[in-house]
Amino acid sequence: EDQVTQSPEALRLQEGESSSLNCSYTVSGLRGLFWYRQDPGKGPEFLFTLYSAGEEKEKERLKATLTKKESFLHITAPKPEDSATYLCAVRPNWNTGNQFYFGTGTSLTVIP
Amino acid sequence: DSGVTQTPKHLITATGQRVTLRCSPRSGDLSVYWYQQSLDQGLQFLIQYYNGEERAKGNILERFSAQQFPDLHSELNLSSLELGDSALYFCASSTGISGDTEAFFGQGTRLTVV
């Protein structure tokens, strides 16, 4: 069964304290792995798409990486405005419907 | 702003009632997805339409249905509502059916069933 697991469930960081969020997946072939940021009561906001192992994408303080079994979202010198829930989603390549399968997210709190 | 518009933003209704949620995708996007997000369950895929045709079904209850119209907007109909249907309902859209492109989400409709 295809699964997406994110860890940790919650993470509290001091401002400037770098860390990484993990997304582990077991799918029958991967067409894409997607990272989203979600603020409370809002829709998920697209961050990155990764397609193949070894790929990396960066945006401001965020960097996403992909291996054959997991993806990491590295947050460098975070600021309070980075506080949000970060969601990972995968699209298996058998999936003709192309829907995403989401993990339950990591809730990040950055303390000033 | 993702370009995906959902209405209404909030909806409060009684058990047993029927409601319709509306979604306008980003300009040019042909695929529309509906997701349900409950506090304890994360984002659950309900259904996808592509250019007016149903493309895929997820864990959508028989009491729920959806359609996509010729102008590509989509509606999600929820009937015989139960307390457990209270959740955030999100619509997302993407350009094609190839599966390689990201989806953009609307701000959601918060449904409260009392």
mmCIF file of C-alpha atoms in Angstrom:
data_model
loop_
_atom_site.group_PDB
_atom_site.id
_atom_site.type_symbol
_atom_site.label_atom_id
_atom_site.label_comp_id
_atom_site.label_asym_id
_atom_site.label_seq_id
_atom_site.Cartn_x
_atom_site.Cartn_y
_atom_site.Cartn_z
ATOM 1 C CA GLU A 1 0.000 0.000 0.000
ATOM 2 C CA ASP A 2 1.275 3.434 -0.907
ATOM 3 C CA GLN A 3 2.132 5.497 2.168
ATOM 4 C CA VAL A 4 3.554 8.869 3.065
ATOM 5 C CA THR A 5 4.912 9.440 6.571
ATOM 6 C CA GLN A 6 6.178 12.737 7.869
ATOM 7 C CA SER A 7 8.310 13.309 10.926
ATOM 8 C CA PRO A 8 8.443 14.825 13.376
ATOM 9 C CA GLU A 9 4.775 15.642 13.910
ATOM 10 C CA ALA A 10 5.724 18.894 15.587
ATOM 11 C CA LEU A 11 8.955 20.865 15.834
ATOM 12 C CA ARG A 12 9.817 23.940 17.871
ATOM 13 C CA LEU A 13 12.907 25.884 16.884
ATOM 14 C CA GLN A 14 14.549 29.014 18.131
ATOM 15 C CA GLU A 15 14.908 31.690 15.505
ATOM 16 C CA GLY A 16 18.096 30.966 13.584
ATOM 17 C CA GLU A 17 18.228 27.294 14.626
ATOM 18 C CA SER A 18 18.437 25.208 11.434
ATOM 19 C CA SER A 19 16.742 21.814 11.157
ATOM 20 C CA SER A 20 15.238 19.302 8.736
ATOM 21 C CA LEU A 21 11.798 17.803 8.216
ATOM 22 C CA ASN A 22 11.462 14.284 6.865
ATOM 23 C CA CYS A 23 9.006 12.737 4.421
ATOM 24 C CA SER A 24 9.295 8.980 3.920
ATOM 25 C CA TYR A 25 7.332 7.329 1.168
ATOM 26 C CA THR A 26 6.567 3.862 -0.066
ATOM 27 C CA VAL A 27 4.960 3.993 -3.477
ATOM 28 C CA SER A 28 4.992 1.787 -6.523
ATOM 29 C CA GLY A 29 7.070 4.176 -8.567
ATOM 30 C CA LEU A 30 7.222 7.925 -8.056
ATOM 31 C CA ARG A 31 6.121 10.484 -10.622
ATOM 32 C CA GLY A 32 6.678 13.409 -8.333
ATOM 33 C CA LEU A 33 7.076 14.506 -4.732
ATOM 34 C CA PHE A 34 5.601 17.822 -3.707
ATOM 35 C CA TRP A 35 6.120 20.071 -0.682
ATOM 36 C CA TYR A 36 3.467 22.479 0.487
ATOM 37 C CA ARG A 37 3.213 24.968 3.321
ATOM 38 C CA GLN A 38 -0.105 25.416 5.098
ATOM 39 C CA ASP A 39 -1.014 28.200 7.503
ATOM 40 C CA PRO A 40 -3.899 27.620 9.935
ATOM 41 C CA GLY A 41 -7.274 27.785 8.206
ATOM 42 C CA LYS A 42 -5.688 28.390 4.793
ATOM 43 C CA GLY A 43 -5.141 26.302 1.705
ATOM 44 C CA PRO A 44 -1.804 24.571 1.116
ATOM 45 C CA GLU A 45 0.699 26.783 -0.692
ATOM 46 C CA PHE A 46 2.946 25.101 -3.237
ATOM 47 C CA LEU A 47 6.680 25.136 -2.481
ATOM 48 C CA PHE A 48 8.598 22.537 -4.517
ATOM 49 C CA THR A 49 8.316 19.618 -6.909
ATOM 50 C CA LEU A 50 11.014 16.930 -7.026
ATOM 51 C CA TYR A 51 11.031 14.206 -9.661
ATOM 52 C CA SER A 52 14.110 12.038 -9.245
ATOM 53 C CA ALA A 53 16.590 10.911 -6.606
ATOM 54 C CA GLY A 54 19.418 13.379 -6.149
ATOM 55 C CA GLU A 55 17.333 16.360 -7.160
ATOM 56 C CA GLU A 56 17.429 19.493 -4.988
ATOM 57 C CA LYS A 57 15.376 22.691 -5.038
ATOM 58 C CA GLU A 58 15.881 25.882 -3.032
ATOM 59 C CA LYS A 59 13.768 28.860 -2.151
ATOM 60 C CA GLU A 60 14.929 31.445 0.351
ATOM 61 C CA ARG A 61 15.600 29.580 3.630
ATOM 62 C CA LEU A 62 14.131 26.300 2.377
ATOM 63 C CA LYS A 63 15.870 23.504 0.513
ATOM 64 C CA ALA A 64 14.202 20.260 -0.526
ATOM 65 C CA THR A 65 16.089 17.093 -1.389
ATOM 66 C CA LEU A 66 14.985 13.688 -2.648
ATOM 67 C CA THR A 67 16.323 10.144 -2.319
ATOM 68 C CA LYS A 68 14.729 6.903 -3.437
ATOM 69 C CA LYS A 69 12.851 6.502 -0.174
ATOM 70 C CA GLU A 70 12.554 9.918 1.411
ATOM 71 C CA SER A 71 12.662 13.649 1.034
ATOM 72 C CA PHE A 72 13.999 16.281 3.398
ATOM 73 C CA LEU A 73 12.983 19.868 3.773
ATOM 74 C CA HIS A 74 15.916 21.723 5.249
ATOM 75 C CA ILE A 75 15.207 25.026 6.947
ATOM 76 C CA THR A 76 18.230 27.268 7.388
ATOM 77 C CA ALA A 77 18.189 30.053 10.005
ATOM 78 C CA PRO A 78 14.395 30.025 10.286
ATOM 79 C CA LYS A 79 12.370 33.099 11.171
ATOM 80 C CA PRO A 80 9.046 33.263 13.048
ATOM 81 C CA GLU A 81 7.230 33.775 9.743
ATOM 82 C CA ASP A 82 8.332 30.282 8.715
ATOM 83 C CA SER A 83 5.972 28.889 11.351
ATOM 84 C CA ALA A 84 3.397 26.729 9.539
ATOM 85 C CA THR A 85 2.521 23.119 8.802
ATOM 86 C CA TYR A 86 4.648 21.628 6.053
ATOM 87 C CA LEU A 87 2.978 18.945 3.958
ATOM 88 C CA CYS A 88 4.546 16.386 1.690
ATOM 89 C CA ALA A 89 2.614 14.694 -1.116
ATOM 90 C CA VAL A 90 3.459 12.037 -3.687
ATOM 91 C CA ARG A 91 2.085 10.997 -7.049
ATOM 92 C CA PRO A 92 2.683 7.316 -7.815
ATOM 93 C CA ASN A 93 3.329 6.499 -11.452
ATOM 94 C CA TRP A 94 0.584 3.884 -11.620
ATOM 95 C CA ASN A 95 -1.861 6.600 -10.772
ATOM 96 C CA THR A 96 -3.732 7.442 -13.935
ATOM 97 C CA GLY A 97 -5.971 9.713 -11.924
ATOM 98 C CA ASN A 98 -2.986 11.799 -10.893
ATOM 99 C CA GLN A 99 -4.234 12.575 -7.433
ATOM 100 C CA PHE A 100 -1.805 13.391 -4.666
ATOM 101 C CA TYR A 101 -1.337 11.354 -1.504
ATOM 102 C CA PHE A 102 -0.522 13.607 1.410
ATOM 103 C CA GLY A 103 1.286 13.000 4.671
ATOM 104 C CA THR A 104 -0.182 14.422 7.856
ATOM 105 C CA GLY A 105 2.409 17.169 8.018
ATOM 106 C CA THR A 106 4.985 18.636 10.370
ATOM 107 C CA SER A 107 3.835 21.577 12.441
ATOM 108 C CA LEU A 108 6.770 23.981 12.738
ATOM 109 C CA THR A 109 6.915 26.730 15.344
ATOM 110 C CA VAL A 110 9.797 29.193 15.259
ATOM 111 C CA ILE A 111 10.240 31.126 18.474
ATOM 112 C CA PRO A 112 11.710 34.634 18.329
ATOM 113 C CA ASP B 1 -3.028 34.214 -4.220
ATOM 114 C CA SER B 2 -3.106 30.799 -5.924
ATOM 115 C CA GLY B 3 -5.715 31.824 -8.493
ATOM 116 C CA VAL B 4 -8.127 29.130 -7.307
ATOM 117 C CA THR B 5 -11.354 30.554 -5.898
ATOM 118 C CA GLN B 6 -13.669 28.706 -3.546
ATOM 119 C CA THR B 7 -17.048 29.839 -2.275
ATOM 120 C CA PRO B 8 -18.429 30.121 0.278
ATOM 121 C CA LYS B 9 -15.589 30.491 2.792
ATOM 122 C CA HIS B 10 -17.749 29.346 5.687
ATOM 123 C CA LEU B 11 -20.922 27.303 5.822
ATOM 124 C CA ILE B 12 -22.963 26.282 8.846
ATOM 125 C CA THR B 13 -25.813 23.884 8.319
ATOM 126 C CA ALA B 14 -27.888 21.306 10.156
ATOM 127 C CA THR B 15 -27.656 17.539 10.013
ATOM 128 C CA GLY B 16 -29.595 16.016 7.167
ATOM 129 C CA GLN B 17 -29.231 19.044 4.941
ATOM 130 C CA ARG B 18 -27.578 19.385 1.535
ATOM 131 C CA VAL B 19 -24.955 21.957 0.532
ATOM 132 C CA THR B 20 -23.015 22.853 -2.604
ATOM 133 C CA LEU B 21 -19.436 24.035 -2.585
ATOM 134 C CA ARG B 22 -18.087 25.868 -5.595
ATOM 135 C CA CYS B 23 -14.599 26.051 -7.086
ATOM 136 C CA SER B 24 -13.187 28.128 -9.933
ATOM 137 C CA PRO B 25 -9.803 26.782 -11.076
ATOM 138 C CA ARG B 26 -6.831 28.840 -12.195
ATOM 139 C CA SER B 27 -7.160 30.193 -15.697
ATOM 140 C CA GLY B 28 -6.134 27.494 -18.164
ATOM 141 C CA ASP B 29 -6.178 24.612 -15.659
ATOM 142 C CA LEU B 30 -8.229 21.648 -16.824
ATOM 143 C CA SER B 31 -7.895 19.391 -13.772
ATOM 144 C CA VAL B 32 -9.820 19.996 -10.582
ATOM 145 C CA TYR B 33 -9.337 18.002 -7.385
ATOM 146 C CA TRP B 34 -11.423 18.006 -4.233
ATOM 147 C CA TYR B 35 -9.926 17.242 -0.826
ATOM 148 C CA GLN B 36 -11.346 16.988 2.666
ATOM 149 C CA GLN B 37 -9.256 17.991 5.657
ATOM 150 C CA SER B 38 -10.331 16.981 9.132
ATOM 151 C CA LEU B 39 -8.355 17.730 12.286
ATOM 152 C CA ASP B 40 -7.337 14.140 12.836
ATOM 153 C CA GLN B 41 -7.032 12.904 9.268
ATOM 154 C CA GLY B 42 -5.031 15.301 7.154
ATOM 155 C CA LEU B 43 -5.846 15.903 3.503
ATOM 156 C CA GLN B 44 -7.985 13.135 2.021
ATOM 157 C CA PHE B 45 -8.505 12.971 -1.718
ATOM 158 C CA LEU B 46 -12.171 12.860 -2.733
ATOM 159 C CA ILE B 47 -12.458 13.148 -6.505
ATOM 160 C CA GLN B 48 -10.818 14.557 -9.623
ATOM 161 C CA TYR B 49 -12.243 15.948 -12.838
ATOM 162 C CA TYR B 50 -10.402 16.673 -16.032
ATOM 163 C CA ASN B 51 -12.016 18.851 -18.686
ATOM 164 C CA GLY B 52 -15.499 17.920 -17.544
ATOM 165 C CA GLU B 53 -14.956 14.191 -17.111
ATOM 166 C CA GLU B 54 -14.537 12.324 -13.848
ATOM 167 C CA ARG B 55 -10.967 11.093 -13.773
ATOM 168 C CA ALA B 56 -10.423 9.481 -10.396
ATOM 169 C CA LYS B 57 -12.250 8.765 -7.175
ATOM 170 C CA GLY B 58 -10.809 8.567 -3.720
ATOM 171 C CA ASN B 59 -12.556 8.037 -0.418
ATOM 172 C CA ILE B 60 -15.682 9.885 -1.430
ATOM 173 C CA LEU B 61 -18.899 8.925 0.302
ATOM 174 C CA GLU B 62 -21.964 7.997 -1.750
ATOM 175 C CA ARG B 63 -23.726 11.001 -0.178
ATOM 176 C CA PHE B 64 -21.186 13.244 -1.899
ATOM 177 C CA SER B 65 -21.013 13.996 -5.604
ATOM 178 C CA ALA B 66 -19.251 16.457 -7.846
ATOM 179 C CA GLN B 67 -19.241 17.752 -11.370
ATOM 180 C CA GLN B 68 -17.196 19.996 -13.593
ATOM 181 C CA PHE B 69 -18.985 22.322 -15.966
ATOM 182 C CA PRO B 70 -18.065 23.414 -19.511
ATOM 183 C CA ASP B 71 -16.531 26.624 -18.143
ATOM 184 C CA LEU B 72 -14.351 24.327 -15.966
ATOM 185 C CA HIS B 73 -15.690 25.437 -12.614
ATOM 186 C CA SER B 74 -16.585 22.583 -10.308
ATOM 187 C CA GLU B 75 -19.149 21.947 -7.629
ATOM 188 C CA LEU B 76 -19.051 19.479 -4.752
ATOM 189 C CA ASN B 77 -22.462 18.456 -3.469
ATOM 190 C CA LEU B 78 -22.762 17.064 0.039
ATOM 191 C CA SER B 79 -26.116 15.615 1.090
ATOM 192 C CA SER B 80 -27.696 14.013 4.176
ATOM 193 C CA LEU B 81 -25.039 15.782 6.178
ATOM 194 C CA GLU B 82 -23.759 14.290 9.401
ATOM 195 C CA LEU B 83 -21.787 15.857 12.244
ATOM 196 C CA GLY B 84 -18.714 13.986 11.067
ATOM 197 C CA ASP B 85 -18.791 15.793 7.728
ATOM 198 C CA SER B 86 -17.640 18.974 9.448
ATOM 199 C CA ALA B 87 -14.256 19.752 7.907
ATOM 200 C CA LEU B 88 -12.341 22.004 5.587
ATOM 201 C CA TYR B 89 -12.991 21.228 1.941
ATOM 202 C CA PHE B 90 -10.313 22.237 -0.520
ATOM 203 C CA CYS B 91 -10.329 22.460 -4.251
ATOM 204 C CA ALA B 92 -7.080 22.355 -6.214
ATOM 205 C CA SER B 93 -6.334 22.723 -9.900
ATOM 206 C CA SER B 94 -3.499 21.834 -12.219
ATOM 207 C CA THR B 95 -2.777 22.282 -15.886
ATOM 208 C CA GLY B 96 -2.972 18.829 -17.306
ATOM 209 C CA ILE B 97 -3.489 15.179 -16.834
ATOM 210 C CA SER B 98 0.111 14.079 -17.217
ATOM 211 C CA GLY B 99 0.646 13.927 -13.485
ATOM 212 C CA ASP B 100 3.882 15.850 -13.532
ATOM 213 C CA THR B 101 2.648 19.259 -12.563
ATOM 214 C CA GLU B 102 1.947 20.664 -9.162
ATOM 215 C CA ALA B 103 -1.551 21.574 -8.048
ATOM 216 C CA PHE B 104 -2.605 24.898 -6.599
ATOM 217 C CA PHE B 105 -5.106 25.031 -3.789
ATOM 218 C CA GLY B 106 -7.923 27.386 -2.982
ATOM 219 C CA GLN B 107 -8.475 28.821 0.482
ATOM 220 C CA GLY B 108 -11.080 26.230 1.321
ATOM 221 C CA THR B 109 -14.647 26.100 2.555
ATOM 222 C CA ARG B 110 -15.077 25.454 6.258
ATOM 223 C CA LEU B 111 -18.205 23.358 6.712
ATOM 224 C CA THR B 112 -19.749 23.077 10.147
ATOM 225 C CA VAL B 113 -22.641 20.666 10.593
ATOM 226 C CA VAL B 114 -24.659 21.233 13.776
#
